[in-house]
Tab-separated table of C-alpha atoms in Angstrom:
chain	number	residue	atom	x	y	z
A	1	MET	CA	0.000	0.000	0.000
A	2	THR	CA	1.278	3.229	-0.943
A	3	ALA	CA	0.902	6.474	0.857
A	4	GLU	CA	-1.556	7.574	-1.695
A	5	SER	CA	-3.674	4.513	-1.313
A	6	GLY	CA	-3.554	4.949	2.511
A	7	ASN	CA	-4.697	8.539	2.155
A	8	THR	CA	-7.425	7.433	-0.118
A	9	LYS	CA	-8.568	4.995	2.496
A	10	ASN	CA	-8.545	7.710	5.175
A	11	SER	CA	-10.220	10.096	2.801
A	12	GLY	CA	-13.082	7.636	2.235
A	13	THR	CA	-13.537	7.159	5.971
A	14	THR	CA	-13.530	10.902	6.509
A	15	ASN	CA	-16.092	11.388	3.754
A	16	ALA	CA	-18.227	8.627	5.230
A	17	ARG	CA	-18.043	10.301	8.667
A	18	LYS	CA	-18.954	13.657	7.157
A	19	SER	CA	-21.940	12.253	5.264
A	20	THR	CA	-23.098	10.337	8.374
A	21	ALA	CA	-22.774	13.523	10.413
A	22	LYS	CA	-24.729	15.458	7.766
A	23	ARG	CA	-27.444	12.813	7.716
A	24	ALA	CA	-27.586	12.796	11.512
A	25	SER	CA	-27.736	16.592	11.537
A	26	ALA	CA	-30.522	16.608	8.931
A	27	THR	CA	-32.426	13.949	10.882
A	28	ALA	CA	-31.989	15.975	14.074
A	29	GLN	CA	-33.236	19.104	12.311
A	30	ARG	CA	-36.292	17.258	10.966
A	31	ALA	CA	-36.998	15.800	14.405
A	32	GLU	CA	-36.585	19.263	15.922
A	33	SER	CA	-38.986	20.802	13.387
A	34	LYS	CA	-41.497	18.000	13.983
A	35	ALA	CA	-41.176	18.471	17.742
A	36	THR	CA	-41.627	22.221	17.340
A	37	ALA	CA	-44.712	21.652	15.181
A	38	ALA	CA	-46.093	19.160	17.707
A	39	ALA	CA	-45.434	21.598	20.527
A	40	GLY	CA	-47.229	24.322	18.575
A	41	GLU	CA	-50.184	22.029	17.985
A	42	ALA	CA	-50.231	21.056	21.660
A	43	ARG	CA	-50.132	24.738	22.648
A	44	SER	CA	-52.985	25.445	20.212
A	45	ALA	CA	-54.988	22.519	21.563
A	46	ALA	CA	-54.392	23.707	25.129
A	47	GLN	CA	-55.623	27.194	24.210
A	48	ASP	CA	-58.703	25.740	22.510
A	49	THR	CA	-59.369	23.612	25.575
A	50	GLU	CA	-59.000	26.646	27.819
A	51	LYS	CA	-61.442	28.623	25.648
A	52	ALA	CA	-63.927	25.743	25.645
A	53	ALA	CA	-63.660	25.355	29.409
A	54	SER	CA	-64.181	29.062	30.005
A	55	GLN	CA	-67.175	29.062	27.641
A	56	SER	CA	-68.699	26.065	29.396
A	57	VAL	CA	-68.196	27.750	32.773
A	58	ARG	CA	-69.851	30.909	31.428
A	59	SER	CA	-72.762	28.959	29.952
A	60	ALA	CA	-73.178	27.032	33.210
A	61	GLY	CA	-73.202	30.329	35.102
A	62	GLU	CA	-75.800	31.753	32.723
A	63	ALA	CA	-77.936	28.632	33.035
A	64	THR	CA	-77.739	28.915	36.805
A	65	LYS	CA	-78.778	32.569	36.616
A	66	ARG	CA	-81.719	31.682	34.345
A	67	ALA	CA	-82.794	28.894	36.682
A	68	GLY	CA	-82.562	31.275	39.628
A	69	ARG	CA	-84.649	33.879	37.822
A	70	ALA	CA	-87.251	31.278	36.856
A	71	ALA	CA	-87.451	30.060	40.445
A	72	ALA	CA	-87.802	33.628	41.718
A	73	ASN	CA	-90.535	34.379	39.174
A	74	GLY	CA	-92.347	31.167	40.077
A	75	LEU	CA	-92.095	31.977	43.760
A	76	GLN	CA	-93.385	35.489	43.168
A	77	SER	CA	-96.349	34.310	41.094
A	78	GLY	CA	-97.088	31.678	43.746
A	79	GLN	CA	-97.090	34.360	46.422
A	80	GLU	CA	-99.455	36.482	44.318
A	81	VAL	CA	-101.859	33.548	43.877
A	82	VAL	CA	-101.800	32.756	47.585
A	83	THR	CA	-102.371	36.408	48.460
A	84	ALA	CA	-105.278	36.721	46.011
A	85	ASN	CA	-106.894	33.513	47.275
A	86	ALA	CA	-106.422	34.594	50.883
A	87	ALA	CA	-108.098	37.932	50.108
A	88	LYS	CA	-111.049	36.112	48.486
A	89	ALA	CA	-111.371	33.791	51.471
A	90	VAL	CA	-111.287	36.710	53.904
A	91	SER	CA	-113.967	38.610	52.003
A	92	ALA	CA	-116.198	35.497	51.845
A	93	ALA	CA	-115.700	34.871	55.557
A	94	THR	CA	-116.482	38.507	56.340
A	95	ALA	CA	-119.693	38.362	54.320
A	96	ALA	CA	-120.729	35.113	56.035
A	97	TRP	CA	-120.013	36.597	59.457
A	98	GLU	CA	-122.108	39.677	58.650
A	99	VAL	CA	-125.009	37.415	57.652
A	100	VAL	CA	-124.733	35.444	60.880
A	101	LYS	CA	-124.319	38.585	62.971
A	102	HIS	CA	-127.359	40.325	61.499
A	103	ARG	CA	-129.549	37.268	60.942
A	104	LYS	CA	-132.473	38.643	62.982
A	105	VAL	CA	-132.544	41.910	61.052
A	106	ILE	CA	-132.290	40.038	57.746
A	107	ALA	CA	-135.124	37.694	58.765
A	108	ALA	CA	-137.335	40.628	59.830
A	109	GLY	CA	-136.649	42.439	56.536
A	110	ALA	CA	-137.478	39.335	54.528
A	111	ALA	CA	-140.713	38.843	56.508
A	112	ALA	CA	-141.710	42.470	55.952
A	113	GLY	CA	-141.055	42.084	52.222
A	114	VAL	CA	-143.199	38.956	52.016
A	115	ALA	CA	-145.984	40.669	54.011
A	116	GLY	CA	-145.831	43.710	51.730
A	117	VAL	CA	-146.125	41.533	48.636
A	118	ALA	CA	-149.065	39.648	50.180
A	119	VAL	CA	-150.924	42.842	51.122
A	120	THR	CA	-150.359	44.300	47.663
A	121	ALA	CA	-151.613	41.110	46.022
A	122	PHE	CA	-154.694	41.057	48.297
A	123	ALA	CA	-155.506	44.692	47.495
A	124	MET	CA	-155.111	44.092	43.794
A	125	GLY	CA	-157.304	41.034	44.003
A	126	ARG	CA	-160.020	42.893	45.904
A	127	SER	CA	-160.130	45.690	43.382
A	128	THR	CA	-160.386	43.283	40.496
A	129	ALA	CA	-163.038	41.141	42.217
A	130	LYS	CA	-165.612	43.998	42.486
A	131	PRO	CA	-168.217	44.230	39.786
A	132	PRO	CA	-167.910	47.234	37.513
A	133	VAL	CA	-170.141	50.160	38.555
A	134	GLY	CA	-170.906	53.527	37.066
A	135	PRO	CA	-169.601	56.912	38.119
A	136	LEU	CA	-172.616	57.906	40.242
A	137	THR	CA	-172.481	54.684	42.231
A	138	ARG	CA	-168.838	55.233	42.890
A	139	LEU	CA	-169.480	58.809	44.087
A	140	ALA	CA	-172.221	57.640	46.398
A	141	GLY	CA	-170.096	54.824	47.714
A	142	GLY	CA	-172.325	52.148	46.223
A	143	ARG	CA	-175.640	53.341	47.795
A	144	ILE	CA	-177.284	54.197	44.575
């Protein structure tokens, strides 16, 4: 082996080392770019998740507010119904108590009304039961 052939051998090994180093460097760069892209996607996914979580918390808060308002409105309308029914019951009870309290006066008034109707009917019947007479007989009171 000559010196030249020995150098050639070393030169081939050196070239092989350089090309292996270049390939390793290129592979490392590709892996780094893929890792960077994956990290960017992970960061983007984390931000999307954060936005979704905050939106779900907001919507849950709004739903809770709406449920609270609905419950308050239902309670208020229930109170209004109870108050109105209580007022009706009180007025009915008051009217019934007045009837019981003044039952004697009411009975006397009803009896007087019935008596008045009976007297009026009797008087009307008497005047219609008389035979028709002329004007002179009426002036004389029926003596002529």
